[in-house]
Amino acid sequence: MKSIKISLLPRVIIAIILGVALGNIFSEGWVRVFVTFNSLFSQFLGFMIPLIIIGLVTPAIAELGSNAGKLLLLTVAIAYGDTVVAGLLGYGTGLWLFPGILAHTAAPAHVDKAQELAPFFTVSIPAMVDVMSALVFSFIVGLGTSYGHLHTLRNIFTEFKYIIEKVIEKGIIPFLPLYIFGIFVNMTYTGEAYRILLVFAQVIVVIFILHVFILLYEFTIAGGFAHRNPLRQLWTMVPAYLTALGTSSSAATIPVTLKSALKNGVREDIAGFVIPLCATIHLSGSMMKITCCALTICMMTNIPHDPGLFLHFILILAIMMVAAPGVPGGAVMAALAPLSSILGFDSNAQALMIALYIAMDSFGTACNVTGDGAIAVLVDKIARR
């Protein structure tokens, strides 16, 4: 009998359902087993993130020819502009709705860090280079190889790309459902997300609606420019959205996002260049969510939040997002510096920010990676011209 093969999307859905169901049944020991696996898998992902960038972005730039510099500048400009627009959208909506919402919500004096189960053991796998170093290296080598017509170097990175793709195919994709299952088991067992959601339920609903609105305007613009059905393109990106929803990791979702972008008609070389790049520099969902969360806390704790101050915060935060690692919670970790230096968040406000952000981390990541597909369509259309 032929073995029945289940595609990634159903496996992700099954993992989410089982994680929520069994999180209320498993004992602490069983939950810690999956927490230990997730800890090891997260370390492996952290090690692979810079290598994925180098292995996919460098040969993609090298193979684009003389247009590589233009496409790089175009992609960065679109990603940065969209990220800033998302932040302004979150701020404007927050000024409109949050005062009424917070008037009926009691603000906690402080939030202690949730007690999560510790893994049985941990293994540290530090990355060989950090994300920014990998990006700069990829740009320099890719552009130099392209303009210098360095065929030997291009062949080396093409073979390195093959290795990275095999690691993704054999070492990451098969374990994603188990990783997602462990995340949802732990969240259900500890109740961390539920406790935060109860306090900020109305604000979270607003943020979720804004995520949907961001995706609609992104694909409406891309679809209109490329003369394609935006809703059909958005539907094609659903596997990437659900994968990111479960992993909260833009890096782990890159293979799925690439596959979805190719189904939307994006050429392979463009998709291989834009998707890994945007996984690091395009964080519209995270930007909007951080802005909304920061504005909520400012209103709750009487921290100044005038438009000029928040515009400064958003412009700087959009740059800081480039340094955010593509792992769960990476964006809010990168945001702590401008939160403190520009908005004046103290340790209690930062703790509240982290707790609120982590509770919704996967939704922002899902919005980020799904929007990458819209940028890929837009860049591909411009490149064809």
mmCIF file of C-alpha atoms in Angstrom:
data_model
loop_
_atom_site.group_PDB
_atom_site.id
_atom_site.type_symbol
_atom_site.label_atom_id
_atom_site.label_comp_id
_atom_site.label_asym_id
_atom_site.label_seq_id
_atom_site.Cartn_x
_atom_site.Cartn_y
_atom_site.Cartn_z
ATOM 1 C CA MET A 1 0.000 0.000 0.000
ATOM 2 C CA LYS A 2 1.184 3.481 -0.782
ATOM 3 C CA SER A 3 1.835 5.610 2.281
ATOM 4 C CA ILE A 4 -0.563 8.504 2.780
ATOM 5 C CA LYS A 5 1.220 11.829 2.600
ATOM 6 C CA ILE A 6 -0.277 14.810 4.420
ATOM 7 C CA SER A 7 0.836 18.253 3.230
ATOM 8 C CA LEU A 8 2.276 20.834 5.596
ATOM 9 C CA LEU A 9 -0.880 22.927 5.948
ATOM 10 C CA PRO A 10 -3.095 20.126 7.389
ATOM 11 C CA ARG A 11 -0.248 18.999 9.648
ATOM 12 C CA VAL A 12 0.099 22.519 11.042
ATOM 13 C CA ILE A 13 -3.653 22.728 11.708
ATOM 14 C CA ILE A 14 -3.643 19.298 13.379
ATOM 15 C CA ALA A 15 -0.651 20.293 15.513
ATOM 16 C CA ILE A 16 -2.416 23.447 16.722
ATOM 17 C CA ILE A 17 -5.623 21.581 17.598
ATOM 18 C CA LEU A 18 -3.786 18.772 19.414
ATOM 19 C CA GLY A 19 -1.577 21.252 21.260
ATOM 20 C CA VAL A 20 -4.557 23.144 22.665
ATOM 21 C CA ALA A 21 -6.434 19.931 23.503
ATOM 22 C CA LEU A 22 -3.562 18.034 25.162
ATOM 23 C CA GLY A 23 -2.162 21.063 26.986
ATOM 24 C CA ASN A 24 -5.006 20.658 29.483
ATOM 25 C CA ILE A 25 -4.325 16.931 29.919
ATOM 26 C CA PHE A 26 -0.546 16.460 29.962
ATOM 27 C CA SER A 27 1.344 16.396 33.229
ATOM 28 C CA GLU A 28 4.221 18.800 33.854
ATOM 29 C CA GLY A 29 6.788 16.151 32.916
ATOM 30 C CA TRP A 30 5.273 15.549 29.488
ATOM 31 C CA VAL A 31 4.987 19.264 28.783
ATOM 32 C CA ARG A 32 8.649 19.733 29.712
ATOM 33 C CA VAL A 33 9.591 17.066 27.165
ATOM 34 C CA PHE A 34 8.156 19.205 24.379
ATOM 35 C CA VAL A 35 9.552 22.376 25.955
ATOM 36 C CA THR A 36 12.997 20.745 25.797
ATOM 37 C CA PHE A 37 12.543 19.867 22.126
ATOM 38 C CA ASN A 38 11.403 23.413 21.343
ATOM 39 C CA SER A 39 14.417 24.827 23.176
ATOM 40 C CA LEU A 40 16.804 22.720 21.083
ATOM 41 C CA PHE A 41 14.941 23.443 17.853
ATOM 42 C CA SER A 42 14.926 27.186 18.593
ATOM 43 C CA GLN A 43 18.688 27.119 19.110
ATOM 44 C CA PHE A 44 19.080 25.368 15.766
ATOM 45 C CA LEU A 45 16.853 27.945 14.077
ATOM 46 C CA GLY A 46 18.887 30.763 15.604
ATOM 47 C CA PHE A 47 22.050 29.186 14.209
ATOM 48 C CA MET A 48 20.503 28.742 10.769
ATOM 49 C CA ILE A 49 18.968 32.227 10.345
ATOM 50 C CA PRO A 50 22.178 34.011 9.210
ATOM 51 C CA LEU A 51 23.143 31.027 7.043
ATOM 52 C CA ILE A 52 19.700 31.039 5.400
ATOM 53 C CA ILE A 53 20.144 34.728 4.589
ATOM 54 C CA ILE A 54 23.632 34.181 3.145
ATOM 55 C CA GLY A 55 22.666 30.982 1.329
ATOM 56 C CA LEU A 56 19.527 32.384 -0.308
ATOM 57 C CA VAL A 57 20.105 36.129 -0.678
ATOM 58 C CA THR A 58 23.722 36.069 -1.922
ATOM 59 C CA PRO A 59 23.224 33.787 -4.958
ATOM 60 C CA ALA A 60 19.894 35.474 -5.709
ATOM 61 C CA ILE A 61 21.616 38.870 -5.947
ATOM 62 C CA ALA A 62 24.522 37.393 -7.910
ATOM 63 C CA GLU A 63 22.182 35.834 -10.465
ATOM 64 C CA LEU A 64 20.131 38.990 -11.037
ATOM 65 C CA GLY A 65 22.838 40.659 -13.088
ATOM 66 C CA SER A 66 23.227 44.430 -13.397
ATOM 67 C CA ASN A 67 19.757 45.078 -11.987
ATOM 68 C CA ALA A 68 20.676 43.631 -8.581
ATOM 69 C CA GLY A 69 21.512 47.010 -7.065
ATOM 70 C CA LYS A 70 18.285 48.572 -8.312
ATOM 71 C CA LEU A 71 16.152 45.667 -7.085
ATOM 72 C CA LEU A 72 17.866 45.731 -3.706
ATOM 73 C CA LEU A 73 17.209 49.449 -3.298
ATOM 74 C CA LEU A 74 13.639 49.024 -4.544
ATOM 75 C CA THR A 75 12.868 46.149 -2.171
ATOM 76 C CA VAL A 76 14.368 47.913 0.849
ATOM 77 C CA ALA A 77 12.480 51.136 0.053
ATOM 78 C CA ILE A 78 9.140 49.346 -0.334
ATOM 79 C CA ALA A 79 9.658 47.275 2.826
ATOM 80 C CA TYR A 80 10.712 50.276 4.931
ATOM 81 C CA GLY A 81 7.891 52.465 3.609
ATOM 82 C CA ASP A 82 5.264 49.806 4.252
ATOM 83 C CA THR A 83 6.604 49.205 7.771
ATOM 84 C CA VAL A 84 6.410 52.924 8.595
ATOM 85 C CA VAL A 85 2.874 53.192 7.142
ATOM 86 C CA ALA A 86 1.772 50.255 9.303
ATOM 87 C CA GLY A 87 3.155 51.992 12.400
ATOM 88 C CA LEU A 88 1.333 55.224 11.566
ATOM 89 C CA LEU A 89 -1.852 53.245 10.954
ATOM 90 C CA GLY A 90 -1.557 51.658 14.392
ATOM 91 C CA TYR A 91 -0.906 55.010 16.070
ATOM 92 C CA GLY A 92 -3.815 56.769 14.349
ATOM 93 C CA THR A 93 -6.239 53.953 15.116
ATOM 94 C CA GLY A 94 -5.046 53.833 18.716
ATOM 95 C CA LEU A 95 -5.631 57.551 19.237
ATOM 96 C CA TRP A 96 -9.160 57.041 17.927
ATOM 97 C CA LEU A 97 -10.215 53.882 19.790
ATOM 98 C CA PHE A 98 -7.958 53.176 22.772
ATOM 99 C CA PRO A 99 -9.083 56.005 25.106
ATOM 100 C CA GLY A 100 -12.635 54.633 25.102
ATOM 101 C CA ILE A 101 -11.416 51.052 25.497
ATOM 102 C CA LEU A 102 -9.016 51.832 28.346
ATOM 103 C CA ALA A 103 -11.652 53.861 30.157
ATOM 104 C CA HIS A 104 -13.430 50.565 30.882
ATOM 105 C CA THR A 105 -10.266 48.499 31.504
ATOM 106 C CA ALA A 106 -8.438 48.433 34.821
ATOM 107 C CA ALA A 107 -4.708 48.847 34.322
ATOM 108 C CA PRO A 108 -2.512 46.479 36.353
ATOM 109 C CA ALA A 109 0.152 48.134 38.456
ATOM 110 C CA HIS A 110 2.824 45.848 37.075
ATOM 111 C CA VAL A 111 3.243 42.542 35.278
ATOM 112 C CA ASP A 112 5.572 39.877 36.540
ATOM 113 C CA LYS A 113 7.287 37.655 34.036
ATOM 114 C CA ALA A 114 5.156 34.577 33.502
ATOM 115 C CA GLN A 115 6.436 31.373 35.060
ATOM 116 C CA GLU A 116 7.161 29.105 32.125
ATOM 117 C CA LEU A 117 8.263 25.511 32.407
ATOM 118 C CA ALA A 118 12.003 25.082 31.994
ATOM 119 C CA PRO A 119 13.419 22.446 29.630
ATOM 120 C CA PHE A 120 15.129 19.414 31.146
ATOM 121 C CA PHE A 121 18.399 20.621 29.606
ATOM 122 C CA THR A 122 19.581 23.249 27.154
ATOM 123 C CA VAL A 123 22.245 23.323 24.466
ATOM 124 C CA SER A 124 23.663 26.627 23.289
ATOM 125 C CA ILE A 125 24.231 26.839 19.527
ATOM 126 C CA PRO A 126 25.438 30.404 18.869
ATOM 127 C CA ALA A 127 25.182 31.705 15.327
ATOM 128 C CA MET A 128 28.429 32.042 13.391
ATOM 129 C CA VAL A 129 27.496 35.647 12.487
ATOM 130 C CA ASP A 130 24.626 37.893 13.515
ATOM 131 C CA VAL A 131 21.745 38.855 11.238
ATOM 132 C CA MET A 132 23.060 42.274 10.247
ATOM 133 C CA SER A 133 26.498 40.877 9.435
ATOM 134 C CA ALA A 134 24.877 38.205 7.275
ATOM 135 C CA LEU A 135 22.824 40.824 5.423
ATOM 136 C CA VAL A 136 25.766 43.138 4.783
ATOM 137 C CA PHE A 137 27.923 40.186 3.707
ATOM 138 C CA SER A 138 25.212 38.964 1.324
ATOM 139 C CA PHE A 139 24.808 42.417 -0.228
ATOM 140 C CA ILE A 140 28.553 42.975 -0.723
ATOM 141 C CA VAL A 141 29.348 39.517 -2.082
ATOM 142 C CA GLY A 142 26.186 39.285 -4.181
ATOM 143 C CA LEU A 143 26.614 42.701 -5.796
ATOM 144 C CA GLY A 144 30.365 42.189 -6.266
ATOM 145 C CA THR A 145 29.790 38.810 -7.891
ATOM 146 C CA SER A 146 27.105 40.240 -10.143
ATOM 147 C CA TYR A 147 28.952 43.316 -11.367
ATOM 148 C CA GLY A 148 32.323 41.568 -11.559
ATOM 149 C CA HIS A 149 30.925 38.525 -13.410
ATOM 150 C CA LEU A 150 32.740 36.259 -10.938
ATOM 151 C CA HIS A 151 31.505 32.889 -12.126
ATOM 152 C CA THR A 152 33.591 30.798 -9.726
ATOM 153 C CA LEU A 153 32.311 32.656 -6.668
ATOM 154 C CA ARG A 154 28.763 32.503 -8.003
ATOM 155 C CA ASN A 155 29.063 28.719 -8.419
ATOM 156 C CA ILE A 156 30.329 28.399 -4.840
ATOM 157 C CA PHE A 157 27.333 30.213 -3.413
ATOM 158 C CA THR A 158 24.979 28.347 -5.738
ATOM 159 C CA GLU A 159 26.253 25.093 -4.241
ATOM 160 C CA PHE A 160 26.009 26.586 -0.752
ATOM 161 C CA LYS A 161 22.392 27.471 -1.560
ATOM 162 C CA TYR A 162 21.796 23.802 -2.382
ATOM 163 C CA ILE A 163 23.079 22.815 1.074
ATOM 164 C CA ILE A 164 20.865 25.383 2.810
ATOM 165 C CA GLU A 165 17.820 24.279 0.819
ATOM 166 C CA LYS A 166 18.429 20.655 1.796
ATOM 167 C CA VAL A 167 18.790 21.600 5.465
ATOM 168 C CA ILE A 168 15.489 23.477 5.234
ATOM 169 C CA GLU A 169 13.820 20.597 3.413
ATOM 170 C CA LYS A 170 15.144 17.775 5.621
ATOM 171 C CA GLY A 171 16.020 19.462 8.905
ATOM 172 C CA ILE A 172 13.397 22.187 9.418
ATOM 173 C CA ILE A 173 10.187 21.525 7.488
ATOM 174 C CA PRO A 174 9.585 17.976 8.836
ATOM 175 C CA PHE A 175 9.874 19.175 12.439
ATOM 176 C CA LEU A 176 7.692 22.282 12.134
ATOM 177 C CA PRO A 177 4.430 20.547 13.129
ATOM 178 C CA LEU A 178 6.081 19.063 16.233
ATOM 179 C CA TYR A 179 7.564 22.464 17.060
ATOM 180 C CA ILE A 180 4.146 24.104 16.669
ATOM 181 C CA PHE A 181 2.552 21.382 18.792
ATOM 182 C CA GLY A 182 5.061 22.007 21.584
ATOM 183 C CA ILE A 183 4.415 25.748 21.499
ATOM 184 C CA PHE A 184 0.663 25.339 21.871
ATOM 185 C CA VAL A 185 0.976 22.634 24.547
ATOM 186 C CA ASN A 186 3.171 24.921 26.637
ATOM 187 C CA MET A 187 0.948 27.967 26.122
ATOM 188 C CA THR A 188 -2.149 26.007 27.117
ATOM 189 C CA TYR A 189 -0.509 24.382 30.140
ATOM 190 C CA THR A 190 0.951 27.593 31.595
ATOM 191 C CA GLY A 191 -2.034 29.769 30.672
ATOM 192 C CA GLU A 192 0.302 32.698 29.996
ATOM 193 C CA ALA A 193 -1.383 33.806 26.791
ATOM 194 C CA TYR A 194 -4.886 33.444 28.170
ATOM 195 C CA ARG A 195 -4.188 35.601 31.214
ATOM 196 C CA ILE A 196 -2.805 38.416 29.083
ATOM 197 C CA LEU A 197 -5.620 38.084 26.550
ATOM 198 C CA LEU A 198 -8.254 38.502 29.261
ATOM 199 C CA VAL A 199 -6.755 41.836 30.338
ATOM 200 C CA PHE A 200 -6.177 43.230 26.863
ATOM 201 C CA ALA A 201 -8.958 41.446 24.962
ATOM 202 C CA GLN A 202 -10.464 44.548 23.342
ATOM 203 C CA VAL A 203 -7.105 46.000 22.310
ATOM 204 C CA ILE A 204 -6.105 42.653 20.833
ATOM 205 C CA VAL A 205 -9.282 42.539 18.745
ATOM 206 C CA VAL A 206 -8.437 45.965 17.302
ATOM 207 C CA ILE A 207 -4.889 44.843 16.514
ATOM 208 C CA PHE A 208 -6.122 41.674 14.803
ATOM 209 C CA ILE A 209 -8.531 43.671 12.628
ATOM 210 C CA LEU A 210 -5.665 46.007 11.695
ATOM 211 C CA HIS A 211 -3.566 42.985 10.694
ATOM 212 C CA VAL A 212 -6.299 41.942 8.264
ATOM 213 C CA PHE A 213 -6.595 45.513 6.962
ATOM 214 C CA ILE A 214 -2.825 45.706 6.386
ATOM 215 C CA LEU A 215 -2.843 42.475 4.364
ATOM 216 C CA LEU A 216 -5.823 43.659 2.320
ATOM 217 C CA TYR A 217 -4.246 46.979 1.359
ATOM 218 C CA GLU A 218 -0.860 45.336 0.678
ATOM 219 C CA PHE A 219 -2.324 42.773 -1.732
ATOM 220 C CA THR A 220 -4.760 45.293 -3.222
ATOM 221 C CA ILE A 221 -1.837 47.533 -4.175
ATOM 222 C CA ALA A 222 0.318 44.633 -5.405
ATOM 223 C CA GLY A 223 -2.551 42.966 -7.247
ATOM 224 C CA GLY A 224 -3.683 46.212 -8.840
ATOM 225 C CA PHE A 225 -0.172 47.018 -10.019
ATOM 226 C CA ALA A 226 0.392 43.486 -11.376
ATOM 227 C CA HIS A 227 -3.169 43.192 -12.767
ATOM 228 C CA ARG A 228 -3.923 40.100 -10.669
ATOM 229 C CA ASN A 229 -6.764 39.167 -8.326
ATOM 230 C CA PRO A 230 -5.598 40.362 -4.867
ATOM 231 C CA LEU A 231 -7.942 38.087 -2.903
ATOM 232 C CA ARG A 232 -6.797 35.034 -4.845
ATOM 233 C CA GLN A 233 -3.173 35.963 -4.214
ATOM 234 C CA LEU A 234 -3.877 36.471 -0.522
ATOM 235 C CA TRP A 235 -5.576 33.072 -0.339
ATOM 236 C CA THR A 236 -2.500 31.455 -1.902
ATOM 237 C CA MET A 237 -0.425 32.846 0.985
ATOM 238 C CA VAL A 238 -2.625 31.153 3.642
ATOM 239 C CA PRO A 239 -0.146 28.251 4.225
ATOM 240 C CA ALA A 240 2.590 30.786 5.034
ATOM 241 C CA TYR A 241 0.209 32.676 7.339
ATOM 242 C CA LEU A 242 -0.773 29.555 9.280
ATOM 243 C CA THR A 243 2.809 28.307 9.525
ATOM 244 C CA ALA A 244 3.947 31.650 10.915
ATOM 245 C CA LEU A 245 0.936 31.649 13.236
ATOM 246 C CA GLY A 246 2.165 28.413 14.757
ATOM 247 C CA THR A 247 5.921 29.012 14.831
ATOM 248 C CA SER A 248 6.041 32.781 15.513
ATOM 249 C CA SER A 249 9.221 32.623 13.427
ATOM 250 C CA SER A 250 9.695 34.416 10.114
ATOM 251 C CA ALA A 251 12.864 32.401 9.473
ATOM 252 C CA ALA A 252 11.147 29.054 9.951
ATOM 253 C CA THR A 253 8.395 30.162 7.568
ATOM 254 C CA ILE A 254 10.712 31.223 4.704
ATOM 255 C CA PRO A 255 10.406 27.912 2.795
ATOM 256 C CA VAL A 256 6.600 28.004 2.943
ATOM 257 C CA THR A 257 6.505 31.696 1.992
ATOM 258 C CA LEU A 258 8.788 30.992 -0.969
ATOM 259 C CA LYS A 259 6.540 28.205 -2.211
ATOM 260 C CA SER A 260 3.424 30.373 -1.893
ATOM 261 C CA ALA A 261 5.089 33.292 -3.710
ATOM 262 C CA LEU A 262 6.019 30.998 -6.597
ATOM 263 C CA LYS A 263 2.382 29.857 -6.822
ATOM 264 C CA ASN A 264 1.436 33.541 -7.158
ATOM 265 C CA GLY A 265 3.489 33.732 -10.330
ATOM 266 C CA VAL A 266 6.626 35.368 -8.912
ATOM 267 C CA ARG A 267 9.747 34.301 -10.781
ATOM 268 C CA GLU A 268 12.055 31.986 -8.850
ATOM 269 C CA ASP A 269 15.071 34.309 -8.842
ATOM 270 C CA ILE A 270 12.978 37.265 -7.644
ATOM 271 C CA ALA A 271 11.239 35.190 -4.959
ATOM 272 C CA GLY A 272 14.564 33.771 -3.768
ATOM 273 C CA PHE A 273 15.865 37.322 -3.405
ATOM 274 C CA VAL A 274 12.826 39.145 -1.966
ATOM 275 C CA ILE A 275 11.364 36.595 0.476
ATOM 276 C CA PRO A 276 14.473 35.901 2.625
ATOM 277 C CA LEU A 277 15.371 39.602 2.524
ATOM 278 C CA CYS A 278 11.895 40.773 3.546
ATOM 279 C CA ALA A 279 11.776 38.171 6.312
ATOM 280 C CA THR A 280 14.362 40.384 8.017
ATOM 281 C CA ILE A 281 13.529 43.946 6.916
ATOM 282 C CA HIS A 282 9.738 43.898 6.350
ATOM 283 C CA LEU A 283 7.848 43.769 9.650
ATOM 284 C CA SER A 284 4.643 45.689 9.036
ATOM 285 C CA GLY A 285 2.560 43.519 11.356
ATOM 286 C CA SER A 286 5.096 43.670 14.173
ATOM 287 C CA MET A 287 5.526 47.430 13.722
ATOM 288 C CA MET A 288 1.789 48.067 13.946
ATOM 289 C CA LYS A 289 1.455 45.773 16.962
ATOM 290 C CA ILE A 290 4.394 47.297 18.846
ATOM 291 C CA THR A 291 3.077 50.797 18.128
ATOM 292 C CA CYS A 292 -0.414 49.883 19.375
ATOM 293 C CA CYS A 293 0.932 48.138 22.474
ATOM 294 C CA ALA A 294 3.299 51.011 23.251
ATOM 295 C CA LEU A 295 0.506 53.564 22.816
ATOM 296 C CA THR A 296 -1.769 51.509 25.078
ATOM 297 C CA ILE A 297 0.851 51.422 27.831
ATOM 298 C CA CYS A 298 1.584 55.138 27.395
ATOM 299 C CA MET A 299 -2.110 55.912 27.889
ATOM 300 C CA MET A 300 -2.370 53.560 30.867
ATOM 301 C CA THR A 301 0.691 54.962 32.638
ATOM 302 C CA ASN A 302 0.384 58.619 31.556
ATOM 303 C CA ILE A 303 3.567 58.572 29.458
ATOM 304 C CA PRO A 304 3.664 61.347 26.792
ATOM 305 C CA HIS A 305 2.471 60.099 23.394
ATOM 306 C CA ASP A 306 2.161 63.153 21.157
ATOM 307 C CA PRO A 307 2.336 62.668 17.342
ATOM 308 C CA GLY A 308 5.835 64.125 16.914
ATOM 309 C CA LEU A 309 7.276 61.827 19.565
ATOM 310 C CA PHE A 310 5.642 58.727 18.102
ATOM 311 C CA LEU A 311 6.671 59.652 14.547
ATOM 312 C CA HIS A 312 10.272 59.759 15.768
ATOM 313 C CA PHE A 313 9.745 56.421 17.517
ATOM 314 C CA ILE A 314 8.232 54.778 14.418
ATOM 315 C CA LEU A 315 10.960 55.987 12.042
ATOM 316 C CA ILE A 316 13.710 54.701 14.332
ATOM 317 C CA LEU A 317 11.876 51.485 15.171
ATOM 318 C CA ALA A 318 11.520 50.660 11.452
ATOM 319 C CA ILE A 319 15.328 50.734 11.211
ATOM 320 C CA MET A 320 15.800 48.761 14.434
ATOM 321 C CA MET A 321 13.503 46.062 13.052
ATOM 322 C CA VAL A 322 16.248 45.122 10.587
ATOM 323 C CA ALA A 323 18.277 43.933 13.566
ATOM 324 C CA ALA A 324 15.389 41.843 14.901
ATOM 325 C CA PRO A 325 16.134 38.128 14.635
ATOM 326 C CA GLY A 326 13.526 36.062 12.840
ATOM 327 C CA VAL A 327 12.629 34.060 15.944
ATOM 328 C CA PRO A 328 9.712 34.334 18.378
ATOM 329 C CA GLY A 329 9.819 37.615 20.301
ATOM 330 C CA GLY A 330 12.734 38.979 18.279
ATOM 331 C CA ALA A 331 10.945 42.165 17.213
ATOM 332 C CA VAL A 332 10.038 43.308 20.716
ATOM 333 C CA MET A 333 13.578 42.586 21.898
ATOM 334 C CA ALA A 334 14.917 44.888 19.188
ATOM 335 C CA ALA A 335 12.284 47.473 20.119
ATOM 336 C CA LEU A 336 13.364 47.763 23.765
ATOM 337 C CA ALA A 337 16.077 50.305 22.910
ATOM 338 C CA PRO A 338 13.798 52.928 21.265
ATOM 339 C CA LEU A 339 11.047 52.177 23.797
ATOM 340 C CA SER A 340 13.416 53.191 26.552
ATOM 341 C CA SER A 341 15.380 55.989 24.873
ATOM 342 C CA ILE A 342 12.531 57.705 22.963
ATOM 343 C CA LEU A 343 9.325 56.915 24.867
ATOM 344 C CA GLY A 344 10.943 56.664 28.293
ATOM 345 C CA PHE A 345 9.676 53.198 29.232
ATOM 346 C CA ASP A 346 10.945 52.052 32.642
ATOM 347 C CA SER A 347 11.438 48.392 33.626
ATOM 348 C CA ASN A 348 7.783 47.919 34.627
ATOM 349 C CA ALA A 349 6.532 49.383 31.335
ATOM 350 C CA GLN A 350 8.992 47.198 29.421
ATOM 351 C CA ALA A 351 7.799 44.090 31.288
ATOM 352 C CA LEU A 352 4.200 44.957 30.458
ATOM 353 C CA MET A 353 5.177 45.553 26.829
ATOM 354 C CA ILE A 354 6.924 42.189 26.527
ATOM 355 C CA ALA A 355 4.023 40.321 28.149
ATOM 356 C CA LEU A 356 1.428 41.951 25.892
ATOM 357 C CA TYR A 357 3.519 41.504 22.737
ATOM 358 C CA ILE A 358 4.438 37.855 23.321
ATOM 359 C CA ALA A 359 0.774 36.978 23.840
ATOM 360 C CA MET A 360 0.128 38.037 20.209
ATOM 361 C CA ASP A 361 3.564 37.413 18.719
ATOM 362 C CA SER A 362 2.433 34.855 16.160
ATOM 363 C CA PHE A 363 -0.226 37.134 14.631
ATOM 364 C CA GLY A 364 2.305 39.879 13.906
ATOM 365 C CA THR A 365 4.751 37.377 12.402
ATOM 366 C CA ALA A 366 1.986 35.896 10.245
ATOM 367 C CA CYS A 367 1.124 39.374 8.948
ATOM 368 C CA ASN A 368 4.808 40.069 8.253
ATOM 369 C CA VAL A 369 5.541 36.974 6.186
ATOM 370 C CA THR A 370 2.221 37.075 4.325
ATOM 371 C CA GLY A 371 2.910 40.678 3.344
ATOM 372 C CA ASP A 372 6.294 39.560 2.012
ATOM 373 C CA GLY A 373 4.351 37.788 -0.727
ATOM 374 C CA ALA A 374 2.734 41.072 -1.780
ATOM 375 C CA ILE A 375 6.116 42.806 -1.950
ATOM 376 C CA ALA A 376 7.492 39.914 -4.030
ATOM 377 C CA VAL A 377 4.630 40.333 -6.535
ATOM 378 C CA LEU A 378 5.225 44.087 -6.700
ATOM 379 C CA VAL A 379 9.000 43.813 -7.131
ATOM 380 C CA ASP A 380 8.591 41.067 -9.741
ATOM 381 C CA LYS A 381 6.243 43.248 -11.794
ATOM 382 C CA ILE A 382 8.574 46.240 -11.634
ATOM 383 C CA ALA A 383 11.562 44.040 -12.528
ATOM 384 C CA ARG A 384 9.754 42.762 -15.624
ATOM 385 C CA ARG A 385 9.335 46.357 -16.775
#
